[in-house]
Coordinates of C-alpha atoms and ligand atoms in Angstrom, one line a residue:
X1 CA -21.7 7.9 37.2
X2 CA -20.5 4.9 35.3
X3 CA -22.0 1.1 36.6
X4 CA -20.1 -1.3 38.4
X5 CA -18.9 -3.2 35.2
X6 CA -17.8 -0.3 33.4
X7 CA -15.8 0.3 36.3
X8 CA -14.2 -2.8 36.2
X9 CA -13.9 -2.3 32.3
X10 CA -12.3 0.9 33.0
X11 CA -9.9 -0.1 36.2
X12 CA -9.0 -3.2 34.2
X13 CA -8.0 -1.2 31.0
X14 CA -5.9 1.3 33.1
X15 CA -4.1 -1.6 34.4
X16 CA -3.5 -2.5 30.8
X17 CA -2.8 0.9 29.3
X18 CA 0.4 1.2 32.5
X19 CA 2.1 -2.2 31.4
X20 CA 2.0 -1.3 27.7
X21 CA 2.5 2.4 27.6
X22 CA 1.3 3.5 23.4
X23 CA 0.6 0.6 22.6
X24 CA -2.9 2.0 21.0
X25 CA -3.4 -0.7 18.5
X26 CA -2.8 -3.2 21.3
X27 CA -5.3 -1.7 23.7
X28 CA -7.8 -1.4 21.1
X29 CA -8.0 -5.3 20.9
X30 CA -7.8 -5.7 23.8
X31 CA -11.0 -3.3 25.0
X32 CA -13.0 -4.9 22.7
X33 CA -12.6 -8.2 24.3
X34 CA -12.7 -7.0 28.1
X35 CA -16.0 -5.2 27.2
X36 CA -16.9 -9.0 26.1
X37 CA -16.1 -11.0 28.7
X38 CA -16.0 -8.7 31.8
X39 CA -19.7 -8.8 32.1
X40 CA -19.4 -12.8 31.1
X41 CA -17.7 -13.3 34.1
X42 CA -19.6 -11.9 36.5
X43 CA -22.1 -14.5 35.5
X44 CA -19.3 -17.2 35.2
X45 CA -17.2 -16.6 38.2
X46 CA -14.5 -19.3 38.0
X47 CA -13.1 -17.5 34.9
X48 CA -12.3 -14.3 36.9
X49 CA -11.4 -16.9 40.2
X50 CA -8.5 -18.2 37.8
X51 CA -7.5 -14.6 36.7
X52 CA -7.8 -15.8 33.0
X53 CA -8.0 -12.1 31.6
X54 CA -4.9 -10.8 33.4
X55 CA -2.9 -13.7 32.2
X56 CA -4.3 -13.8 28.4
X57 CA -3.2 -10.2 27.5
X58 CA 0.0 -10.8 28.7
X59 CA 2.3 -12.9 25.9
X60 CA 3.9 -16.0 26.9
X61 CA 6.7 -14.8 25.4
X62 CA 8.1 -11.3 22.8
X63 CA 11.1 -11.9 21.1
X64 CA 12.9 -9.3 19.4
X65 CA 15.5 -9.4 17.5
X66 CA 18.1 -7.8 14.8
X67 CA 18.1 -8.4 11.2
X68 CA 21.1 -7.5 9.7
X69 CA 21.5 -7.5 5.7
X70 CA 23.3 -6.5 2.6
X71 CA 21.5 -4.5 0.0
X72 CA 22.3 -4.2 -3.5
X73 CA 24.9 -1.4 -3.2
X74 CA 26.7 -3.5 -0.7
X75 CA 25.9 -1.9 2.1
X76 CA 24.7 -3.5 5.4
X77 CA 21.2 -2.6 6.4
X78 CA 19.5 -3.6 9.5
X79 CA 15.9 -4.0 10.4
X80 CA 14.3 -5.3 13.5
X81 CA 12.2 -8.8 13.6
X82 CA 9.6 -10.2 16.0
X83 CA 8.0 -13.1 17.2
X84 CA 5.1 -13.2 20.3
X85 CA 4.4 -15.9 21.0
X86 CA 1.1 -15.3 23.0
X87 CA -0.9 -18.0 23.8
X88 CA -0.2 -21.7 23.8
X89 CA -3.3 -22.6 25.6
X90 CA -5.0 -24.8 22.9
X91 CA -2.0 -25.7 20.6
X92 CA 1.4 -24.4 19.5
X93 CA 1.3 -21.0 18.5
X94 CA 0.2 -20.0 15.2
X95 CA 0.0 -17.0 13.0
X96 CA 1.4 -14.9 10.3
X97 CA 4.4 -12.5 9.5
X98 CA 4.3 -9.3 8.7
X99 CA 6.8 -7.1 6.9
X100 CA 5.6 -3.9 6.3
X101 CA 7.5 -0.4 7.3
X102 CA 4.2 0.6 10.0
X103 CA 5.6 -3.3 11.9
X104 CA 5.9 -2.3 15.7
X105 CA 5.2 -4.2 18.8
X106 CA 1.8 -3.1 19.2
X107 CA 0.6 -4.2 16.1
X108 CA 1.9 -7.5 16.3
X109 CA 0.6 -7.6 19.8
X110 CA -2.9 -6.9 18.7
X111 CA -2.2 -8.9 15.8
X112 CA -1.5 -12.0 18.1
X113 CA -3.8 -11.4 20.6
X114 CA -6.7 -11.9 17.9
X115 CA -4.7 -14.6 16.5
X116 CA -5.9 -16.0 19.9
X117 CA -9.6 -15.9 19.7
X118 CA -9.2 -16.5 15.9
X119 CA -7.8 -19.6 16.2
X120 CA -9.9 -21.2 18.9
X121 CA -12.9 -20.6 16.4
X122 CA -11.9 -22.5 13.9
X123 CA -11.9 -25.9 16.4
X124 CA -8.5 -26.7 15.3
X125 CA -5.8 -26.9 18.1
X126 CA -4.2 -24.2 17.3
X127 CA -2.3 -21.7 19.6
X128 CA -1.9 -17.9 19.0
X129 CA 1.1 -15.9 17.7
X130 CA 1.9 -13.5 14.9
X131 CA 5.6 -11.8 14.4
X132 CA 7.6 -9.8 11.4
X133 CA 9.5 -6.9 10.8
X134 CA 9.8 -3.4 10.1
X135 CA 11.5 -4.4 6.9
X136 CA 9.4 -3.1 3.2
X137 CA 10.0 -5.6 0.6
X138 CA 8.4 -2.9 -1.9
X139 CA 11.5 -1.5 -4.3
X140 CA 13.4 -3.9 -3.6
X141 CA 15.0 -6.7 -5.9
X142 CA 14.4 -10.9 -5.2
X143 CA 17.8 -11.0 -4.3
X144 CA 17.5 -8.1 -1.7
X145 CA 14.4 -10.0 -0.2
X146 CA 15.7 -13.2 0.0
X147 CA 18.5 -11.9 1.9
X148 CA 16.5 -10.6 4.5
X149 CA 14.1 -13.5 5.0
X150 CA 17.7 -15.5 5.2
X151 CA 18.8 -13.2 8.3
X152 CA 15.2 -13.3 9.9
X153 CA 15.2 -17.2 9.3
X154 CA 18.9 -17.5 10.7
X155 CA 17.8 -15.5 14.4
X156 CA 13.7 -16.9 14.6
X157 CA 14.5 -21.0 13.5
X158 CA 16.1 -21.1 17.1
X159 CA 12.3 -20.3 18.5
X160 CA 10.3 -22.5 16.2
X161 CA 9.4 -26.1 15.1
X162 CA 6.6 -27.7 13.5
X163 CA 5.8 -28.3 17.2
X164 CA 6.4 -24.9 18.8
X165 CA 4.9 -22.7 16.3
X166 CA 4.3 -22.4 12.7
X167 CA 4.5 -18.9 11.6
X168 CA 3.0 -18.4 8.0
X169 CA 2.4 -15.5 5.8
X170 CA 0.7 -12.1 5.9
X171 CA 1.0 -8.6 4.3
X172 CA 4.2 -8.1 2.8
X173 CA 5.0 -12.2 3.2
X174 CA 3.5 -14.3 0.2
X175 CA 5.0 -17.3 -1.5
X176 CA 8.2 -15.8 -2.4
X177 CA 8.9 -14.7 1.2
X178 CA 7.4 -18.0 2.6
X179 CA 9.7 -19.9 0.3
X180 CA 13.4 -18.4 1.3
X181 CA 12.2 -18.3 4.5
X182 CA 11.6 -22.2 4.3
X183 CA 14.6 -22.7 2.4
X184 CA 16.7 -21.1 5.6
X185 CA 15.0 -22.9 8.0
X186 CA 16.0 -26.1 6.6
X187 CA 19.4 -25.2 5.7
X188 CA 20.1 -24.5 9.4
X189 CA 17.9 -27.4 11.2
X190 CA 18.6 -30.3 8.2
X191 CA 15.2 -30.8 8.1
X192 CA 12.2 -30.9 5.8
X193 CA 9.2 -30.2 8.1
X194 CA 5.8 -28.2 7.8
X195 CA 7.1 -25.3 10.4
X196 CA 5.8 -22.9 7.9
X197 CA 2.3 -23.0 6.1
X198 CA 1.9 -21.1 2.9
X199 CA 4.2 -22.7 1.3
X200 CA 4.0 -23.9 -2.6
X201 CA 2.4 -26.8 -4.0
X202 CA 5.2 -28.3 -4.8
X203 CA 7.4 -28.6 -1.2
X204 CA 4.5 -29.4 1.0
X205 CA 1.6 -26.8 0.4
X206 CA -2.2 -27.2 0.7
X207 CA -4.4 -26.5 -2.2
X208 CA -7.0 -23.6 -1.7
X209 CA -4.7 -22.2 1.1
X210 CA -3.9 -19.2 -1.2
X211 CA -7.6 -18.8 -1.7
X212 CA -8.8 -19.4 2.0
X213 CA -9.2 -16.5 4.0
X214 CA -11.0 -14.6 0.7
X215 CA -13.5 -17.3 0.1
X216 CA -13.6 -18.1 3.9
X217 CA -15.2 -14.3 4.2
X218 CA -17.3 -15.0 1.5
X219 CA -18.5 -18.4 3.0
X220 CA -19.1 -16.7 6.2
X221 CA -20.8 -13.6 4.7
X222 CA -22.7 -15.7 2.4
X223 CA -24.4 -17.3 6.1
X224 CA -24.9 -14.0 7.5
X225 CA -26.8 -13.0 4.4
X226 CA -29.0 -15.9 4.5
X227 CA -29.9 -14.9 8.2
X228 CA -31.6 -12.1 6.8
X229 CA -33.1 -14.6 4.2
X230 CA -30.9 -12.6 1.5
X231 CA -28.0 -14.0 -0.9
X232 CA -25.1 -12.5 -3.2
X233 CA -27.1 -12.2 -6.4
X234 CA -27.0 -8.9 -7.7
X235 CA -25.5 -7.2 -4.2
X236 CA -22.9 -4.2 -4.7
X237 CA -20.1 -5.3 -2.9
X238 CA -17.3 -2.3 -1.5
X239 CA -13.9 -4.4 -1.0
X240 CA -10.6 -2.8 -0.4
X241 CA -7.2 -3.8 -1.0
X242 CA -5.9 -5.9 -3.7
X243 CA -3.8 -8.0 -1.8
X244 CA -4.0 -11.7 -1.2
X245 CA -7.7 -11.8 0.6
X246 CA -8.6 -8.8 -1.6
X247 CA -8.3 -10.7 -4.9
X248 CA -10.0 -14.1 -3.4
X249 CA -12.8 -12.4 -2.0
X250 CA -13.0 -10.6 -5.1
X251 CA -13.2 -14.3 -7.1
X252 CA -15.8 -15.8 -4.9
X253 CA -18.0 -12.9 -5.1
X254 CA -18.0 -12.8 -8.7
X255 CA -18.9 -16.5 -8.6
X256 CA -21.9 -16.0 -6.7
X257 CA -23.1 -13.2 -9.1
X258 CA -22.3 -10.4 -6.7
X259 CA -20.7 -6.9 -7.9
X260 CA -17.5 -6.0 -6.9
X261 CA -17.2 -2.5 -7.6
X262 CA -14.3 -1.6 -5.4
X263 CA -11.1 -2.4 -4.8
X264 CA -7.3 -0.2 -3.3
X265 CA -4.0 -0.2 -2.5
X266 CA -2.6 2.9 0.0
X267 CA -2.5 5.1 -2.9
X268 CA -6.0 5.2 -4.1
X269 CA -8.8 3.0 -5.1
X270 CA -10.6 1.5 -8.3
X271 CA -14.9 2.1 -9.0
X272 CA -16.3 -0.4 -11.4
X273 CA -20.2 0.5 -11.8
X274 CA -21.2 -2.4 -13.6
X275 CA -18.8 -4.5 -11.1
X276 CA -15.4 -6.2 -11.9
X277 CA -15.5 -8.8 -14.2
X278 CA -13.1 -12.0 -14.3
X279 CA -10.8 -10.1 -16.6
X280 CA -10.4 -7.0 -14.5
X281 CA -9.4 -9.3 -11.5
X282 CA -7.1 -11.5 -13.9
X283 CA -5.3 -8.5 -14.7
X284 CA -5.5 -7.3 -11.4
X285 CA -4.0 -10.8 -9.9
X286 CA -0.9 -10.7 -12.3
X287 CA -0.2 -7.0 -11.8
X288 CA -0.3 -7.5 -7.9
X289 CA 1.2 -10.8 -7.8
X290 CA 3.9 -10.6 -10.3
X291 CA 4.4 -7.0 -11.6
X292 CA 4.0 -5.6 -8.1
X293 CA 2.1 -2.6 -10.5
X294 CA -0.3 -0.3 -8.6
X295 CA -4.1 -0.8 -9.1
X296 CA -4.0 2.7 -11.1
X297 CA -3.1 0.7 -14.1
X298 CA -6.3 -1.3 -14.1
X299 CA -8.0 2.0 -15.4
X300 CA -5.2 2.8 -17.9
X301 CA -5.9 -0.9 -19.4
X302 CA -10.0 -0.9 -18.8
X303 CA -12.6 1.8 -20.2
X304 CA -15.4 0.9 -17.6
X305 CA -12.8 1.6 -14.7
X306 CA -12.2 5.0 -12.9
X307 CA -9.5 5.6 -10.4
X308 CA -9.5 7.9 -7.4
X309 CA -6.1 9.2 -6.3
X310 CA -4.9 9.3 -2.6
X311 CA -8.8 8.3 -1.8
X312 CA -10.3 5.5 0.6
X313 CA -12.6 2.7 -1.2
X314 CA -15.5 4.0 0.8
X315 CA -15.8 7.5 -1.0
X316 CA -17.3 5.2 -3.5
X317 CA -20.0 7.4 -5.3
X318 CA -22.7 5.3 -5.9
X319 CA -25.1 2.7 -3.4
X320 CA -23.7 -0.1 -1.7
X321 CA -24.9 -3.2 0.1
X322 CA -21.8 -5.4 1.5
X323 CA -18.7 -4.0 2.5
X324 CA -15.9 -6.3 2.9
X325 CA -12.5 -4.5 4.4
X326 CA -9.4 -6.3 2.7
X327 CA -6.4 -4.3 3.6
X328 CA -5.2 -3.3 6.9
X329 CA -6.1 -2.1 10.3
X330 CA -7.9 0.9 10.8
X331 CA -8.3 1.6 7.2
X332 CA -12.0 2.7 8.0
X333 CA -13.1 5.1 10.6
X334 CA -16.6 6.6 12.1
X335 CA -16.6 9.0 9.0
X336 CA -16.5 6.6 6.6
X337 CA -19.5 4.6 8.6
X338 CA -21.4 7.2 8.5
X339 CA -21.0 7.5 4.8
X340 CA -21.4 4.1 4.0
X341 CA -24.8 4.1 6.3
X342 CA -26.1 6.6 4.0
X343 CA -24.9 4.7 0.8
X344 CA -27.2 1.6 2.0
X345 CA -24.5 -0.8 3.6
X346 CA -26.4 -3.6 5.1
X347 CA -23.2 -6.3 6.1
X348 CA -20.0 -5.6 6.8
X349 CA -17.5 -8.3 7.0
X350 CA -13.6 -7.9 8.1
X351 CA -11.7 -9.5 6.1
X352 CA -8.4 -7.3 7.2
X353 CA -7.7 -7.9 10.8
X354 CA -9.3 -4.9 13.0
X355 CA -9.9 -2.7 9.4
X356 CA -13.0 -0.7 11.7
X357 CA -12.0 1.4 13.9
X358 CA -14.0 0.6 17.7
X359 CA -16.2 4.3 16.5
X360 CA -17.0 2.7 13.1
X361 CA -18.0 -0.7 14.7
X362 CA -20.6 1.1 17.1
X363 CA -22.0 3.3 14.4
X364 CA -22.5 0.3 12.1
X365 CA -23.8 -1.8 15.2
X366 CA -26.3 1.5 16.7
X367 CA -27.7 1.1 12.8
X368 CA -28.5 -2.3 12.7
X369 CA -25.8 -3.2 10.2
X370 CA -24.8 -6.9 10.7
X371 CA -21.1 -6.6 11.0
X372 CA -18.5 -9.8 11.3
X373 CA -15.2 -8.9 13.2
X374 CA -12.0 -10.3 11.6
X375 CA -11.6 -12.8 13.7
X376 CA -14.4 -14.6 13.3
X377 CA -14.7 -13.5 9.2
X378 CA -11.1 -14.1 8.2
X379 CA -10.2 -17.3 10.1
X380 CA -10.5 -18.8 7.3
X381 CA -6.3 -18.3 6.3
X382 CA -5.7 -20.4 9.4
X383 CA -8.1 -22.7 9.0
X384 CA -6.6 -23.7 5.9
X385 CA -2.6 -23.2 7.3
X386 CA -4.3 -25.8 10.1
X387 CA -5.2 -28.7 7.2
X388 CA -1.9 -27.9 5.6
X389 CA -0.3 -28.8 9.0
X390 CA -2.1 -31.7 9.2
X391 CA -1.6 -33.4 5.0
X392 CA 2.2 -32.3 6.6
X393 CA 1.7 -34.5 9.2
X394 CA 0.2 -37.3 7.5
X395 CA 2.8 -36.9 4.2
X396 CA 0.3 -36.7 1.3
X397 CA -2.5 -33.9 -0.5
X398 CA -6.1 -34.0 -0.2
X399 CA -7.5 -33.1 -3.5
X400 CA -8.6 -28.9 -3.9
X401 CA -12.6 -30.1 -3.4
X402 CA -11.7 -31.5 0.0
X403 CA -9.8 -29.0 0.9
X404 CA -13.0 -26.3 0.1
X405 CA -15.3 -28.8 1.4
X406 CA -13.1 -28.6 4.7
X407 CA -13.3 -25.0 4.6
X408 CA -17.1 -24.1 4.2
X409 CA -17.7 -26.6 6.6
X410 CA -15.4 -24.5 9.7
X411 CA -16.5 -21.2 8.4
X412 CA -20.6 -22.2 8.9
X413 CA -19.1 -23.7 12.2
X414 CA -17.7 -19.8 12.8
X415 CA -20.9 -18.3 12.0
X416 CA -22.7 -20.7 13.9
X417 CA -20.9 -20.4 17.2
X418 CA -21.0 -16.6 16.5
X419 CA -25.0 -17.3 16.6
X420 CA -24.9 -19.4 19.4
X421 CA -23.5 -16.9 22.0
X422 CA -24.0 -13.4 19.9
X423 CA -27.8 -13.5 19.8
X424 CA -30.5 -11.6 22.2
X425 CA -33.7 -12.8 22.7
X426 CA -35.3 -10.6 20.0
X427 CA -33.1 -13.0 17.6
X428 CA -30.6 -9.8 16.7
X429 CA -26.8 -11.0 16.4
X430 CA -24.0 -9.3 17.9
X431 CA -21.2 -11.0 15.7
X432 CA -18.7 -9.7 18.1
X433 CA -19.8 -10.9 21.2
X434 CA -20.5 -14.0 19.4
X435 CA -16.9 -14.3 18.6
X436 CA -15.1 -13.5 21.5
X437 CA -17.2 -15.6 23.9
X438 CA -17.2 -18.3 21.7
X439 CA -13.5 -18.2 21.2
X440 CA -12.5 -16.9 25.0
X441 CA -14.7 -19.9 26.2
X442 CA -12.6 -22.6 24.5
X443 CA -8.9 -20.8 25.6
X444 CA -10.1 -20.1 29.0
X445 CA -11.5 -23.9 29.9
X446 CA -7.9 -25.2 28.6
X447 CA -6.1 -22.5 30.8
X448 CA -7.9 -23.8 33.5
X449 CA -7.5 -27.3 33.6
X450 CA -3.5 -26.6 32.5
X451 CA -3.2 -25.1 35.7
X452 CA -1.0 -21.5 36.5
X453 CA 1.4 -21.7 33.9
Ligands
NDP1 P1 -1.2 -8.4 1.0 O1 0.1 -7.9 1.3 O2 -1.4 -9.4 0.0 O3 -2.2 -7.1 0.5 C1 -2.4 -6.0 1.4 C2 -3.3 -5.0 0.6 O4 -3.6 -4.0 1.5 C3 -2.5 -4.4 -0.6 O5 -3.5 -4.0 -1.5 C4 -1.9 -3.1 0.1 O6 -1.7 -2.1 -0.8 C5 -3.1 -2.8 1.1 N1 -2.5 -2.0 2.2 C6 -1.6 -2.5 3.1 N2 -1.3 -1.6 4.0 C7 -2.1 -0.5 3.7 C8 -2.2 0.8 4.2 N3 -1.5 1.2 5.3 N4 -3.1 1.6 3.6 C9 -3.8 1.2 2.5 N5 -3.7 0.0 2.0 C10 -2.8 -0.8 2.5 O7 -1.9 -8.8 2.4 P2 -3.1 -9.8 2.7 O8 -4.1 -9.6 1.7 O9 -2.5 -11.1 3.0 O10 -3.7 -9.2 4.1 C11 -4.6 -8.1 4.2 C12 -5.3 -8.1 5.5 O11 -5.9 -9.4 5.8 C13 -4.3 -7.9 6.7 O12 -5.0 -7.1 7.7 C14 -4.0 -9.3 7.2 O13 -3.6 -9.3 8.5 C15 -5.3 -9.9 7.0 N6 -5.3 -11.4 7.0 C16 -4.6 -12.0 6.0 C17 -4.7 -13.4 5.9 C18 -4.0 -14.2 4.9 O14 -4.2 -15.4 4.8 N7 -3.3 -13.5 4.0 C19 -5.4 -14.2 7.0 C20 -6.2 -13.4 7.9 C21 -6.1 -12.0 7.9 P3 -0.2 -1.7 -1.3 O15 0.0 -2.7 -2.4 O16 -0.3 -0.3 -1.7 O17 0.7 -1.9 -0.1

């Protein structure tokens, strides 16, 4: 028979799973963080007197919307866009877009709901959201792009402002997205204003945003190391994707004499032995960023590089010591743990949102790998997006060193707070109770003194 907390666990999860019907990626953030703070608040009762878990997994507000647009052959296509808006508890809502063809509702709700937690780590007032669409700007031309981010723009500007929320970018939604998507928005309100972050240097952008989330993961890995009285030097270093954290983490690591020796995209994955040097990720920056190539090519251009077809990063075959997920959620299951377990993994850092499955968390955690959760590991994207909103704000540019100074300072702050309510008495960490009572704290207090709204 199960104890009276996983009971509660349990009834409150069914309650969940009966309101949002499939929603699987949804309820999988969602567990994770009951699990959390249920038991919290049996301690803690005023959180469970102001019914703050009932109200948190329910969004302030889903819209949904069409997207009509003309493609190249001059027909009309139409895809459907999203915003939740889920939690303005500590600030307006904030959070990325993502167009990619797997975009439902129950990714973006999990998607916001972490955005949640996420952003009440990083101590900026910052609110939670995350939106998109179903839309694949793979295959197809600038033109055909930019007019889809118009049509998004010319439905979502009536449900945003540098007040309300601030989406910015995510997979499938980098500076070329960001900009038409600014472009519309200004077209249609007749106003220059930091509603998006993201955005270039040149109209309004924040230096070291582009690189904030990768070397945020590093910065926050690099503390977890030094917990067990370890460093970078040396350490072979599993990353997937080749995206925008992919290639950052991939920079910072280098820099800190680690070895990089994979890295993906969803048809297969890259093993460098000796580790990616600052060519390899060079190449691999302008083929991704510009080209829109495949990381296959890296090993038609390098010698030292061998490519696995239709393969995850972690059938790597030789020893490994960090794993850093960079691509998407779910990307890494039990199996792979397991695997990784027995090719030496020590840390494990997300810096994809939800990239390990719940199975592969326990495995890692039932071995004594230290493992970060995403939000806690990758807040660094919106930590930046946050002093972008506020040089906005103030009209000018702090200089790139600030900027990074800025950022190692909120990431040690992460890791810190993860410390201060993840660790036992035996000085173990659990990083992701360390997160979510650190970051469910902060919203819940606010939610309380704001009354039932
Ligand atoms: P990008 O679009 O720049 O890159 C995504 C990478 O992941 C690509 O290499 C892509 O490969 C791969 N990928 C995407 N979907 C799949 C899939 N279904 N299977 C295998 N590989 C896949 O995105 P980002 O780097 O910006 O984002 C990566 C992750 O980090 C996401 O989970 C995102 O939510 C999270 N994140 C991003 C932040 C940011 O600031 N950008 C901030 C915080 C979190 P391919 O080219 O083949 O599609």
């Amino acid at each position: 028979m199960s104890n009276p907390i996983e009971s509660e666990i349990n009834a409150f999860m069914d309650e969940v799973k009966a309101k949002n019907p499939n929603e699987t990626e949804f309820l999988q953030s969602v567990r994770e963080v009951a699990e959390i703070t249920i038991p919290y608040m049996e301690e803690h009762p005023r959180y469970k007197e102001a019914n703050i878990l009932h109200r948190l997994v329910e969004p302030e507000r889903v819209i949904m919307f069409r997207v009509p647009w003309v493609d190249r052959t001059g027909r009309i296509q139409v895809n459907r866009g999203y915003r939740v808006q889920f939690s303005s508890a500590i600030g307006p809502y904030k959070g990325g877009l993502r167009f990619h063809p797997s975009v439902n509702l129950s990714i973006l709700k999990f998607l916001g709901f972490e955005q949640i937690f996420k952003n009440a780590l990083t101590t900026l007032p910052l609110g939670g959201a995350k939106g998109g669409s179903d839309f694949d700007p793979k295959g197809k031309s600038d033109r055909e792009v930019m007019k889809f981010c118009q049509s998004f723009m010319t439905e979502l500007h009536r449900h945003i402002s540098k007040y309300t929320d601030i989406p910015a970018g995510d997979i499938g939604v980098g500076k070329r997205e960001i900009g038409y998507l600014f472009g519309q928005y200004k077209r249609l309100e007749n106003e220059f204003t930091g509603v998006l972050t993201g955005k270039d240097l040149n109209w309004g952008g924040s230096l070291i945003r582009p690189e904030a989330t990768g070397y945020g993961a590093v910065y926050f890995m690099v503390e977890m190391l030094k917990t067990a009285k370890d460093d970078f030097k040396g350490k072979r270093v599993a990353v997937s994707g080749s995206g925008n954290v992919a290639q950052f983490t991939t920079e910072k690591i280098i820099e800190l004499k680690g070895k990089v020796i994979t890295v993906s995209d969803s048809s297969g994955y890259i093993y460098a032995e000796d580790g990616l040097t600052t060519d390899h990720l060079k190449f691999m920056m302008e083929l991704k960023n510009q080209d829109r190539g495949r990381v296959s090519e890296m090993a038609e251009k390098f010698s030292g590089l061998v490519y696995y077809e239709d393969e995850p990063a972690w059938n790597l075959p030789g020893e490994v010591d960090v794993v850093i997920p960079c691509a998407t959620q779910n990307e890494l299951g039990e199996e792979d743990a397991r695997k990784l377990v027995e090719k030496g993994v020590r840390f494990v850092g997300e810096g994809a949102n939800m990239p390990c499955t719940t199975e592969a968390v326990h495995l890692f955690q039932k071995k004594k790998v230290l493992f970060g959760p995403g939000k806690a590991v990758n807040a660094g994207g919106v930590a930046a997006s946050g002093l972008e909103m506020a040089q906005n704000a103030l009209r000018l540019r702090w200089e790139r060193e600030k900027v990074d100074e800025k950022l190692l300072y909120i990431m040690r702050n992460i890791h810190a707070q993860c410390v201060r309510y993840g660790e036992n008495k035996h000085g173990e960490i659990d990083y992701v109770k360390g997160a979510n009572l650190a970051g469910f704290i902060k919203v819940a207090d606010a939610m309380i003194d704001q009354g039932a709204v």
